[in-house]
Tab-separated table of C-alpha atoms and ligand atoms in Angstrom:
chain	number	residue	atom	x	y	z
A	81	MET	CA	33.891	-7.537	0.775
A	82	SER	CA	30.422	-6.347	1.779
A	83	LEU	CA	27.534	-6.119	-0.654
A	84	PHE	CA	27.326	-2.457	0.278
A	85	GLN	CA	29.956	-0.091	1.620
A	86	VAL	CA	30.429	3.556	2.385
A	87	GLU	CA	34.009	4.708	2.755
A	88	GLY	CA	35.156	7.922	4.366
A	89	LEU	CA	31.869	9.666	3.713
A	90	VAL	CA	31.794	13.371	4.625
A	91	LYS	CA	29.003	15.955	4.568
A	92	ARG	CA	29.280	19.513	5.808
A	93	PHE	CA	26.443	21.977	6.316
A	94	GLY	CA	28.423	25.209	6.668
A	95	ALA	CA	30.509	24.776	9.800
A	96	LEU	CA	28.628	21.639	10.885
A	97	LEU	CA	30.295	18.323	10.089
A	98	ALA	CA	27.070	16.296	9.835
A	99	THR	CA	28.795	13.180	8.437
A	100	ASP	CA	32.298	12.742	9.771
A	101	HIS	CA	34.305	10.240	7.672
A	102	VAL	CA	31.810	7.414	8.042
A	103	ASN	CA	32.742	3.839	7.091
A	104	LEU	CA	29.888	1.370	7.097
A	105	GLY	CA	29.123	-1.923	5.392
A	106	VAL	CA	26.045	-4.070	4.890
A	107	ASP	CA	26.530	-7.724	3.959
A	108	ALA	CA	24.203	-9.709	1.700
A	109	GLY	CA	21.236	-10.967	3.732
A	110	GLU	CA	22.096	-8.695	6.643
A	111	ILE	CA	20.020	-6.172	8.565
A	112	HIS	CA	22.422	-3.510	9.775
A	113	ALA	CA	20.750	-1.090	12.169
A	114	LEU	CA	21.969	2.467	12.570
A	115	ILE	CA	20.976	4.092	15.821
A	116	GLY	CA	21.884	7.338	17.521
A	117	PRO	CA	20.405	10.369	19.222
A	118	ASN	CA	18.349	13.019	17.390
A	119	GLY	CA	20.544	15.095	15.116
A	120	ALA	CA	23.338	12.486	15.059
A	121	GLY	CA	23.313	12.504	11.245
A	122	LYS	CA	21.382	9.327	10.478
A	123	SER	CA	19.039	10.830	7.892
A	124	THR	CA	21.918	12.816	6.411
A	125	LEU	CA	23.782	9.557	5.890
A	126	VAL	CA	20.747	7.995	4.189
A	127	ASN	CA	20.433	11.104	2.020
A	128	LEU	CA	24.075	10.767	0.987
A	129	ILE	CA	23.669	7.079	0.239
A	130	SER	CA	20.493	7.541	-1.795
A	131	GLY	CA	21.949	10.504	-3.685
A	132	LEU	CA	19.583	13.184	-2.384
A	133	PHE	CA	22.664	14.996	-1.021
A	134	ALA	CA	26.068	15.108	-2.722
A	135	ALA	CA	28.925	13.948	-0.477
A	136	ASP	CA	31.835	16.317	0.127
A	137	ALA	CA	34.188	13.323	0.243
A	138	GLY	CA	34.112	9.550	0.315
A	139	ARG	CA	32.569	6.753	-1.706
A	140	VAL	CA	29.338	4.751	-1.896
A	141	LEU	CA	29.728	1.239	-3.340
A	142	LEU	CA	27.051	-1.349	-4.081
A	143	ASP	CA	27.829	-4.785	-5.421
A	144	GLY	CA	31.145	-3.626	-6.847
A	145	GLN	CA	29.668	-0.544	-8.497
A	146	ASP	CA	30.727	2.965	-7.475
A	147	LEU	CA	27.516	4.978	-7.001
A	148	THR	CA	29.120	8.084	-5.524
A	149	ARG	CA	28.545	10.346	-8.503
A	150	LEU	CA	25.305	8.834	-9.789
A	151	PRO	CA	21.982	10.685	-9.574
A	152	MET	CA	19.229	9.174	-7.417
A	153	HIS	CA	17.370	7.346	-10.191
A	154	ASP	CA	20.546	5.617	-11.389
A	155	ARG	CA	21.258	4.475	-7.839
A	156	VAL	CA	17.753	3.009	-7.690
A	157	ARG	CA	18.424	1.231	-10.979
A	158	ALA	CA	21.688	-0.098	-9.531
A	159	GLY	CA	19.710	-1.717	-6.698
A	160	LEU	CA	19.427	0.853	-3.951
A	161	SER	CA	15.966	1.797	-2.758
A	162	ARG	CA	14.769	3.839	0.194
A	163	CYS	CA	11.905	4.821	2.419
A	164	PHE	CA	11.805	8.289	3.850
A	165	GLN	CA	11.450	9.281	7.503
A	166	ILE	CA	8.272	11.001	6.333
A	167	THR	CA	5.922	8.879	4.240
A	168	SER	CA	6.168	9.697	0.539
A	169	ILE	CA	3.019	8.082	-0.884
A	170	PHE	CA	0.570	9.876	-3.201
A	171	ARG	CA	-2.087	10.644	-0.626
A	172	GLU	CA	-4.928	11.412	-3.086
A	173	ALA	CA	-4.448	8.237	-5.147
A	174	THR	CA	-5.672	4.771	-4.211
A	175	VAL	CA	-3.317	2.173	-2.793
A	176	ARG	CA	-3.653	0.313	-6.088
A	177	ASP	CA	-2.722	3.343	-8.193
A	178	ASN	CA	0.223	4.103	-5.933
A	179	LEU	CA	1.475	0.568	-6.506
A	180	LEU	CA	0.783	0.636	-10.244
A	181	LEU	CA	2.685	3.895	-10.604
A	182	ALA	CA	5.623	2.472	-8.688
A	183	ALA	CA	5.550	-0.734	-10.743
A	184	GLN	CA	5.420	1.290	-13.941
A	185	ALA	CA	8.268	3.565	-12.860
A	186	HIS	CA	10.553	0.555	-12.515
A	187	ALA	CA	9.295	-1.455	-15.485
A	188	GLY	CA	11.441	0.402	-18.010
A	189	SER	CA	10.328	1.724	-21.381
A	190	SER	CA	8.462	-1.360	-22.582
A	191	PHE	CA	5.162	0.065	-21.314
A	192	GLY	CA	3.505	2.877	-23.240
A	193	MET	CA	2.993	5.961	-21.094
A	194	LEU	CA	-0.447	6.736	-22.534
A	195	ARG	CA	-2.020	3.337	-22.044
A	196	ASP	CA	-4.303	2.759	-19.107
A	197	ARG	CA	-2.066	1.329	-16.419
A	198	ARG	CA	-4.866	-0.894	-15.113
A	199	HIS	CA	-4.915	-2.789	-18.394
A	200	GLU	CA	-1.274	-3.700	-18.241
A	201	ARG	CA	-1.315	-7.282	-17.015
A	202	PRO	CA	2.319	-7.525	-15.866
A	203	LEU	CA	2.043	-4.222	-14.005
A	204	ALA	CA	-1.203	-5.321	-12.366
A	205	ASP	CA	0.448	-8.548	-11.289
A	206	THR	CA	3.384	-6.658	-9.855
A	207	ALA	CA	1.070	-4.263	-8.012
A	208	GLN	CA	-0.907	-7.192	-6.617
A	209	ALA	CA	2.253	-8.972	-5.492
A	210	LEU	CA	3.513	-5.818	-3.784
A	211	ALA	CA	0.187	-5.337	-1.996
A	212	GLU	CA	0.271	-8.928	-0.772
A	213	ARG	CA	3.885	-8.673	0.256
A	214	VAL	CA	3.189	-5.820	2.691
A	215	GLY	CA	-0.253	-7.033	3.786
A	216	LEU	CA	-2.355	-4.437	1.957
A	217	ALA	CA	-4.116	-6.695	-0.543
A	218	ALA	CA	-7.530	-5.981	1.003
A	219	GLU	CA	-6.991	-2.211	1.105
A	220	GLN	CA	-6.117	-1.580	-2.531
A	221	HIS	CA	-9.277	0.366	-3.385
A	222	ARG	CA	-8.727	2.827	-0.547
A	223	VAL	CA	-7.421	6.338	-1.030
A	224	ALA	CA	-3.929	6.180	0.429
A	225	GLY	CA	-4.271	9.325	2.540
A	226	THR	CA	-7.267	7.839	4.376
A	227	LEU	CA	-5.381	4.734	5.535
A	228	PRO	CA	-4.313	4.466	9.163
A	229	HIS	CA	-0.730	5.559	9.764
A	230	GLY	CA	0.664	2.011	10.026
A	231	ALA	CA	-0.840	1.035	6.676
A	232	GLN	CA	0.566	4.173	5.041
A	233	ARG	CA	4.032	3.190	6.224
A	234	LYS	CA	3.538	-0.288	4.771
A	235	LEU	CA	2.554	1.274	1.456
A	236	ASP	CA	5.695	3.372	1.593
A	237	VAL	CA	7.731	0.180	2.010
A	238	ALA	CA	5.875	-1.402	-0.928
A	239	LEU	CA	6.783	1.570	-3.139
A	240	ALA	CA	10.450	1.069	-2.274
A	241	LEU	CA	10.151	-2.676	-2.978
A	242	ALA	CA	8.823	-1.976	-6.473
A	243	ALA	CA	12.408	-1.194	-7.504
A	244	ASN	CA	13.523	-4.730	-6.555
A	245	PRO	CA	16.391	-3.460	-4.435
A	246	LYS	CA	19.562	-5.270	-3.443
A	247	LEU	CA	19.805	-2.865	-0.529
A	248	LEU	CA	16.796	-1.254	1.137
A	249	LEU	CA	17.279	1.891	3.213
A	250	LEU	CA	14.632	2.320	5.877
A	251	ASP	CA	14.621	5.636	7.740
A	252	GLU	CA	12.507	5.186	10.873
A	253	PRO	CA	9.825	2.854	9.480
A	254	MET	CA	8.258	2.666	12.956
A	255	ALA	CA	8.077	6.455	13.400
A	256	GLY	CA	4.770	7.521	14.959
A	257	MET	CA	3.536	3.949	15.404
A	258	GLY	CA	1.960	2.380	18.444
A	259	PRO	CA	3.298	-0.929	19.786
A	260	GLU	CA	0.935	-3.067	17.696
A	261	ASP	CA	1.808	-1.440	14.356
A	262	SER	CA	5.487	-1.543	15.310
A	263	GLU	CA	5.196	-5.251	15.907
A	264	ARG	CA	3.630	-5.778	12.470
A	265	MET	CA	6.231	-3.634	10.749
A	266	THR	CA	8.939	-5.640	12.519
A	267	GLU	CA	7.439	-8.856	11.124
A	268	LEU	CA	7.249	-7.339	7.641
A	269	ILE	CA	10.884	-6.199	7.707
A	270	HIS	CA	11.907	-9.639	8.918
A	271	THR	CA	10.282	-11.238	5.859
A	272	LEU	CA	12.142	-8.820	3.519
A	273	LYS	CA	15.477	-10.074	4.763
A	274	ARG	CA	15.177	-13.152	2.554
A	275	ASP	CA	15.494	-11.056	-0.574
A	276	MET	CA	17.582	-8.006	0.240
A	277	ALA	CA	20.081	-6.450	2.580
A	278	ILE	CA	18.678	-3.703	4.795
A	279	LEU	CA	20.111	-0.603	6.432
A	280	LEU	CA	17.610	0.166	9.166
A	281	ILE	CA	17.489	3.485	10.981
A	282	GLU	CA	15.217	3.280	13.957
A	283	HIS	CA	14.679	4.731	17.432
A	284	ASP	CA	12.406	1.845	18.459
A	285	MET	CA	14.978	-0.269	20.280
A	286	LYS	CA	12.642	-3.212	20.658
A	287	ALA	CA	12.444	-3.420	16.872
A	288	VAL	CA	16.181	-2.851	16.465
A	289	PHE	CA	17.083	-5.598	18.926
A	290	ALA	CA	14.578	-7.986	17.321
A	291	LEU	CA	15.775	-7.393	13.753
A	292	ALA	CA	19.408	-6.363	13.615
A	293	ASP	CA	22.286	-8.676	12.777
A	294	ARG	CA	24.616	-5.786	13.502
A	295	ILE	CA	24.180	-2.362	15.067
A	296	SER	CA	26.211	0.795	14.529
A	297	VAL	CA	25.843	3.797	16.789
A	298	LEU	CA	26.174	7.217	15.206
A	299	VAL	CA	26.970	10.200	17.420
A	300	TYR	CA	27.819	13.677	16.107
A	301	GLY	CA	28.164	12.294	12.587
A	302	LYS	CA	30.680	9.614	13.606
A	303	VAL	CA	30.332	5.877	14.099
A	304	LEU	CA	30.983	5.511	17.826
A	305	VAL	CA	30.810	1.723	17.899
A	306	SER	CA	29.629	-1.213	15.770
A	307	GLY	CA	28.763	-4.717	16.917
A	308	SER	CA	26.271	-7.463	17.562
A	309	VAL	CA	23.003	-6.830	19.422
A	310	GLU	CA	24.540	-8.318	22.575
A	311	ALA	CA	27.672	-6.198	22.312
A	312	ILE	CA	25.764	-2.964	21.758
A	313	ARG	CA	23.131	-3.676	24.369
A	314	GLY	CA	25.822	-4.168	26.999
A	315	ASN	CA	28.083	-1.309	25.896
A	316	PRO	CA	28.349	1.299	28.685
A	317	GLN	CA	29.297	4.053	26.220
A	318	VAL	CA	26.127	3.388	24.225
A	319	GLN	CA	24.003	3.315	27.350
A	320	ALA	CA	25.525	6.623	28.414
A	321	VAL	CA	24.822	8.207	25.013
A	322	TYR	CA	21.198	7.190	25.287
A	323	LEU	CA	20.955	8.442	28.849
A	324	GLY	CA	22.632	11.669	27.726
A	325	THR	CA	25.485	11.473	30.217
A	326	GLU	CA	28.311	10.565	27.889
A	327	ASP	CA	31.298	12.617	26.896
A	328	THR	CA	31.594	11.174	23.372
A	329	THR	CA	35.212	12.263	22.945
A	330	GLY	CA	36.082	9.208	25.021
A	331	ALA	CA	37.656	11.316	27.775
A	332	PRO	CA	36.722	10.344	31.311
A	333	ALA	CA	33.675	12.276	32.501
B	686	ATP	N1	19.703	20.275	4.772
B	686	ATP	C1	20.347	20.612	5.912
B	686	ATP	N2	20.940	21.817	6.057
B	686	ATP	C2	21.599	22.159	7.183
B	686	ATP	N3	21.731	21.358	8.256
B	686	ATP	C3	21.155	20.129	8.183
B	686	ATP	C4	20.441	19.703	7.019
B	686	ATP	N4	19.973	18.434	7.238
B	686	ATP	C5	20.385	18.101	8.474
B	686	ATP	N5	21.096	19.101	9.041
B	686	ATP	C6	21.743	19.085	10.351
B	686	ATP	O1	22.606	17.951	10.369
B	686	ATP	C7	22.566	17.306	11.623
B	686	ATP	C8	22.125	15.858	11.435
B	686	ATP	O2	20.747	15.830	11.092
B	686	ATP	P1	19.984	14.500	10.668
B	686	ATP	O3	18.625	14.891	10.219
B	686	ATP	O4	20.830	13.744	9.718
B	686	ATP	O5	19.913	13.732	12.063
B	686	ATP	P2	19.162	12.379	12.454
B	686	ATP	O6	20.194	11.523	13.120
B	686	ATP	O7	18.456	11.821	11.289
B	686	ATP	O8	18.126	12.888	13.550
B	686	ATP	P3	16.634	12.324	13.911
B	686	ATP	O9	16.870	11.142	14.800
B	686	ATP	O10	16.048	13.461	14.675
B	686	ATP	O11	15.923	12.006	12.646
B	686	ATP	C9	21.620	18.129	12.509
B	686	ATP	O12	22.388	19.015	13.284
B	686	ATP	C10	20.764	18.859	11.493
B	686	ATP	O13	20.292	20.068	12.027
B	687	MG	MG1	16.458	11.421	10.873
């Protein structure tokens, strides 16, 4: 049994079946990449998993716990954390304050809300560790919105890590990055693998092939095929989907 599983997940937007009975698992220590063309339903699936959207049918299970009906914050508490396709940092706050806020949000009620967060030793230590973990230790005094794009994405990852997830959902962490930043983000994600399972949504195939233990291809809300990097790389159906020449019903073209 996988650490994480979705079973028969369905989401409709009016007449559109955006998530079509999806089954997907992520094992402990695994990076499972989810790829697919624009509009395939990748972000919708992440939104269903994280609890931003309510599923019309199906189940979301993490470590034996049924999360399907839990609100977002309870899913985070259960060990599920996410990064958004669009960076969700507090742009006007410093890197340090972003990290302190995230550390405080996940520290529980033992910290008084009205006390200066900077004077809370354990929170400061957590913030420092998070900054180091994503390679932003030297940038902590900077206002987050003034950081280069790649550093903002790293901060976004750090905010998700503050929850100490068992499963991290990453929705296009390389979005808008040049090759150099992509490379660094790939290295960072690789280091996270030690401590958590990851569901990685990404269009950057270089990153996907470098990181994934398993790849699933989503097309029109359905998992078309799942397999190892080698299997997916050599799959003619997948190649056709990416070249836009495939009839995804499986009928001969
Ligand atoms: N809140 C919503 N209301 C109505 N339709 C939506 C909503 N969110 C997504 N959709 C539709 O659902 C389908 C899947 O969209 P989704 O954003 O999940 O795709 P995606 O695979 O993440 O695409 P991309 O690679 O461009 O990020 C699209 O047809 C989209 O227009
Ligand atoms: Mg998306």
